[in-house]
mmCIF file of C-alpha atoms in Angstrom:
data_model
loop_
_atom_site.group_PDB
_atom_site.id
_atom_site.type_symbol
_atom_site.label_atom_id
_atom_site.label_comp_id
_atom_site.label_asym_id
_atom_site.label_seq_id
_atom_site.Cartn_x
_atom_site.Cartn_y
_atom_site.Cartn_z
ATOM 1 C CA MET K 1 -2.648 -3.750 4.269
ATOM 2 C CA ASN K 2 -0.222 -2.205 2.363
ATOM 3 C CA VAL K 3 -1.401 -0.580 -0.937
ATOM 4 C CA SER K 4 0.522 0.469 -4.428
ATOM 5 C CA ALA K 5 0.192 3.477 -6.527
ATOM 6 C CA GLN K 6 -0.789 0.666 -8.856
ATOM 7 C CA GLN K 7 -3.491 -1.522 -7.377
ATOM 8 C CA LEU K 8 -5.046 1.892 -6.239
ATOM 9 C CA CYS K 9 -4.894 2.520 -10.192
ATOM 10 C CA HIS K 10 -6.696 -0.277 -10.992
ATOM 11 C CA PRO K 11 -10.007 0.230 -12.289
ATOM 12 C CA THR K 12 -11.030 -3.634 -10.661
ATOM 13 C CA PHE K 13 -9.383 -2.741 -6.942
ATOM 14 C CA LEU K 14 -12.308 -0.858 -5.616
ATOM 15 C CA PRO K 15 -14.961 -3.807 -6.748
ATOM 16 C CA GLN K 16 -12.037 -5.806 -4.993
ATOM 17 C CA VAL K 17 -12.151 -4.608 -1.980
ATOM 18 C CA GLN K 18 -16.079 -4.519 -2.062
ATOM 19 C CA GLN K 19 -15.679 -8.055 -2.641
ATOM 20 C CA ILE K 20 -13.900 -9.158 -0.510
ATOM 21 C CA LEU K 21 -15.011 -7.486 2.646
ATOM 22 C CA GLN K 22 -18.903 -9.328 1.144
ATOM 23 C CA GLU K 23 -17.175 -12.409 1.201
ATOM 24 C CA THR K 24 -15.164 -12.509 4.637
ATOM 25 C CA GLY K 25 -18.151 -10.489 6.337
ATOM 26 C CA ILE K 26 -15.758 -8.149 7.748
ATOM 27 C CA SER K 27 -16.477 -5.169 8.466
ATOM 28 C CA GLY K 28 -15.095 -1.937 6.387
ATOM 29 C CA SER K 29 -14.333 -0.321 10.085
ATOM 30 C CA ASN K 30 -11.953 -3.192 11.120
ATOM 31 C CA LEU K 31 -9.363 -2.452 8.118
ATOM 32 C CA VAL K 32 -6.846 -0.409 7.487
ATOM 33 C CA LEU K 33 -4.762 0.279 4.308
ATOM 34 C CA GLU K 34 -1.644 1.863 4.317
ATOM 35 C CA ILE K 35 -0.508 4.138 1.438
ATOM 36 C CA THR K 36 2.848 5.128 1.241
ATOM 37 C CA GLU K 37 3.071 9.400 0.293
ATOM 38 C CA ASN K 38 4.709 8.350 -2.778
ATOM 39 C CA SER K 39 2.123 5.981 -3.594
ATOM 40 C CA LEU K 40 -0.555 8.633 -3.226
ATOM 41 C CA ILE K 41 1.297 11.118 -4.923
ATOM 42 C CA THR K 42 1.428 8.629 -8.181
ATOM 43 C CA ALA K 43 -2.172 7.329 -7.487
ATOM 44 C CA LYS K 44 -3.171 10.839 -7.446
ATOM 45 C CA ALA K 45 -1.154 11.968 -10.807
ATOM 46 C CA ASP K 46 -2.442 8.957 -12.223
ATOM 47 C CA GLY K 47 -6.588 8.997 -12.130
ATOM 48 C CA GLY K 48 -6.555 6.761 -9.396
ATOM 49 C CA ILE K 49 -9.442 5.537 -6.980
ATOM 50 C CA GLU K 50 -11.016 8.182 -5.513
ATOM 51 C CA LEU K 51 -9.926 7.511 -1.327
ATOM 52 C CA ASN K 52 -13.821 9.154 -0.567
ATOM 53 C CA GLN K 53 -15.124 5.558 -1.918
ATOM 54 C CA LEU K 54 -12.973 3.382 0.248
ATOM 55 C CA GLN K 55 -13.885 5.954 3.248
ATOM 56 C CA GLY K 56 -17.356 5.466 2.464
ATOM 57 C CA LEU K 57 -16.971 2.049 2.743
ATOM 58 C CA GLY K 58 -15.665 2.263 6.600
ATOM 59 C CA ILE K 59 -12.142 1.568 5.802
ATOM 60 C CA LYS K 60 -9.543 3.832 7.502
ATOM 61 C CA LEU K 61 -6.923 5.159 5.491
ATOM 62 C CA ALA K 62 -3.443 5.215 6.934
ATOM 63 C CA LEU K 63 -0.350 7.591 5.125
ATOM 64 C CA ASP K 64 2.478 5.627 5.916
ATOM 65 C CA ASP K 65 6.163 7.359 5.665
ATOM 66 C CA LEU K 66 4.537 10.787 6.495
ATOM 67 C CA GLY K 67 7.880 12.907 5.715
ATOM 68 C CA SER K 68 9.015 11.263 2.825
ATOM 69 C CA SER K 69 8.535 13.042 0.311
ATOM 70 C CA TYR K 70 7.837 16.102 -0.662
ATOM 71 C CA SER K 71 4.339 16.449 1.111
ATOM 72 C CA CYS K 72 2.574 19.536 0.709
ATOM 73 C CA LEU K 73 0.548 20.231 3.374
ATOM 74 C CA ALA K 74 -2.232 22.223 1.266
ATOM 75 C CA HIS K 75 -3.347 18.422 0.035
ATOM 76 C CA LEU K 76 -3.761 17.189 3.784
ATOM 77 C CA THR K 77 -6.919 19.517 4.894
ATOM 78 C CA ASN K 78 -8.496 17.727 1.102
ATOM 79 C CA LEU K 79 -7.652 13.586 2.169
ATOM 80 C CA PRO K 80 -9.746 11.346 3.664
ATOM 81 C CA ILE K 81 -6.344 10.588 5.840
ATOM 82 C CA ASN K 82 -6.807 8.370 9.359
ATOM 83 C CA ILE K 83 -3.715 7.969 10.472
ATOM 84 C CA PHE K 84 -0.093 9.117 9.755
ATOM 85 C CA LYS K 85 2.796 6.734 9.957
ATOM 86 C CA ILE K 86 5.758 8.752 10.674
ATOM 87 C CA TYR K 87 8.610 7.560 8.449
ATOM 88 C CA THR K 88 11.422 5.658 9.946
ATOM 89 C CA PHE K 89 13.842 7.602 9.810
ATOM 90 C CA PHE K 90 12.624 10.533 12.297
ATOM 91 C CA ILE K 91 12.096 7.548 14.876
ATOM 92 C CA GLN K 92 15.321 6.509 14.418
ATOM 93 C CA SER K 93 16.934 9.322 14.778
ATOM 94 C CA ILE K 94 14.409 11.066 17.735
ATOM 95 C CA GLU K 95 17.212 11.045 20.361
ATOM 96 C CA SER K 96 19.903 11.786 18.276
ATOM 97 C CA GLU K 97 19.047 14.770 15.946
ATOM 98 C CA THR K 98 17.186 17.722 17.672
ATOM 99 C CA LYS K 99 15.499 18.779 14.114
ATOM 100 C CA ASN K 100 13.820 15.410 14.056
ATOM 101 C CA LYS K 101 12.277 14.927 17.336
ATOM 102 C CA ALA K 102 11.094 19.075 16.433
ATOM 103 C CA ILE K 103 9.092 17.266 13.336
ATOM 104 C CA VAL K 104 8.269 14.563 14.440
ATOM 105 C CA LYS K 105 6.199 16.667 17.704
ATOM 106 C CA SER K 106 5.133 19.151 14.493
ATOM 107 C CA ILE K 107 3.568 16.255 13.202
ATOM 108 C CA ILE K 108 1.865 14.644 16.214
ATOM 109 C CA PHE K 109 0.607 18.353 16.883
ATOM 110 C CA LEU K 110 -0.833 18.967 13.405
ATOM 111 C CA ALA K 111 -2.129 15.042 13.190
ATOM 112 C CA HIS K 112 -3.879 16.137 16.407
ATOM 113 C CA GLN K 113 -5.528 18.938 14.970
ATOM 114 C CA LEU K 114 -6.756 17.765 12.364
ATOM 115 C CA GLY K 115 -8.697 14.408 14.019
ATOM 116 C CA ILE K 116 -5.965 12.210 12.726
ATOM 117 C CA THR K 117 -4.063 9.369 14.501
ATOM 118 C CA VAL K 118 -0.557 8.918 14.581
ATOM 119 C CA THR K 119 1.723 5.822 14.583
ATOM 120 C CA GLY K 120 5.611 6.202 15.063
ATOM 121 C CA LYS K 121 7.118 3.543 12.873
ATOM 122 C CA ALA K 122 10.121 1.113 13.570
ATOM 123 C CA ILE K 123 10.447 1.706 17.196
ATOM 124 C CA GLU K 124 13.675 -0.727 18.562
ATOM 125 C CA THR K 125 14.496 0.510 22.017
ATOM 126 C CA PRO K 126 13.232 2.208 25.156
ATOM 127 C CA GLN K 127 14.038 5.723 24.702
ATOM 128 C CA GLN K 128 12.442 5.840 21.113
ATOM 129 C CA MET K 129 9.153 4.762 22.431
ATOM 130 C CA ALA K 130 9.755 6.964 25.851
ATOM 131 C CA SER K 131 10.486 9.842 23.312
ATOM 132 C CA LEU K 132 7.150 9.446 21.347
ATOM 133 C CA GLN K 133 4.872 8.693 24.765
ATOM 134 C CA GLU K 134 6.321 11.714 25.852
ATOM 135 C CA LEU K 135 4.980 13.539 22.581
ATOM 136 C CA ASN K 136 1.265 11.990 23.133
ATOM 137 C CA CYS K 137 1.801 10.013 19.924
ATOM 138 C CA ASP K 138 -0.909 7.560 19.797
ATOM 139 C CA TYR K 139 0.279 4.348 18.503
ATOM 140 C CA GLY K 140 3.820 2.944 18.076
ATOM 141 C CA GLN K 141 4.959 -0.474 15.805
ATOM 142 C CA GLY K 142 8.349 -2.164 15.751
ATOM 143 C CA PHE K 143 10.625 -4.597 17.158
ATOM 144 C CA PHE K 144 10.633 -2.839 19.987
ATOM 145 C CA LEU K 145 7.135 -4.067 20.891
ATOM 146 C CA SER K 146 6.569 -7.285 18.872
ATOM 147 C CA GLU K 147 8.831 -8.886 15.973
ATOM 148 C CA PRO K 148 6.787 -9.141 12.985
ATOM 149 C CA MET K 149 4.410 -12.357 13.460
ATOM 150 C CA ASP K 150 2.578 -14.961 10.829
ATOM 151 C CA ALA K 151 -1.392 -14.754 10.563
ATOM 152 C CA GLN K 152 -1.218 -17.607 13.355
ATOM 153 C CA GLY K 153 1.096 -15.675 15.479
ATOM 154 C CA ALA K 154 -0.988 -12.410 15.240
ATOM 155 C CA SER K 155 -4.329 -14.083 15.955
ATOM 156 C CA SER K 156 -3.027 -15.885 18.976
ATOM 157 C CA LEU K 157 -1.921 -13.019 20.411
ATOM 158 C CA ILE K 158 -5.563 -11.247 19.555
ATOM 159 C CA GLU K 159 -7.135 -14.156 21.211
ATOM 160 C CA ALA K 160 -4.763 -13.581 24.460
ATOM 161 C CA GLY K 161 -5.420 -10.376 24.576
ATOM 162 C CA ASN K 162 -1.929 -8.770 24.834
#
């Protein structure tokens, strides 16, 4: 689930998440909140909720669009992030730009050294998928793997075990 900086900074956000978990009976460990790099920077500057509180509920946190802003690597050691989602731009040009492939390789290596899993976004071709697999990327998402679907389609896919 994507979360905006405005949501993270709202004082009722954490209680709402707690209430939703309680009402649905879903374990926090089954929920991943995606926070874009820009939203994270804004939320921190605006005094947003502590990400540690969300992780305390077992919720996994994904840093989305990694590489889309001016990342400060010093922050990575202090953030309770479980997943890096590599910015679409790097995946789209992974085969044509050796510099971008080197950046993706570095992000994956760094993430793994920090115990963080990595998702490549916007995979549209078999070549992009092959490059990410070669670089030991943990997960992928994009049209090559599946077109977007509604909740019913996703439920059917999960039930079918695909």
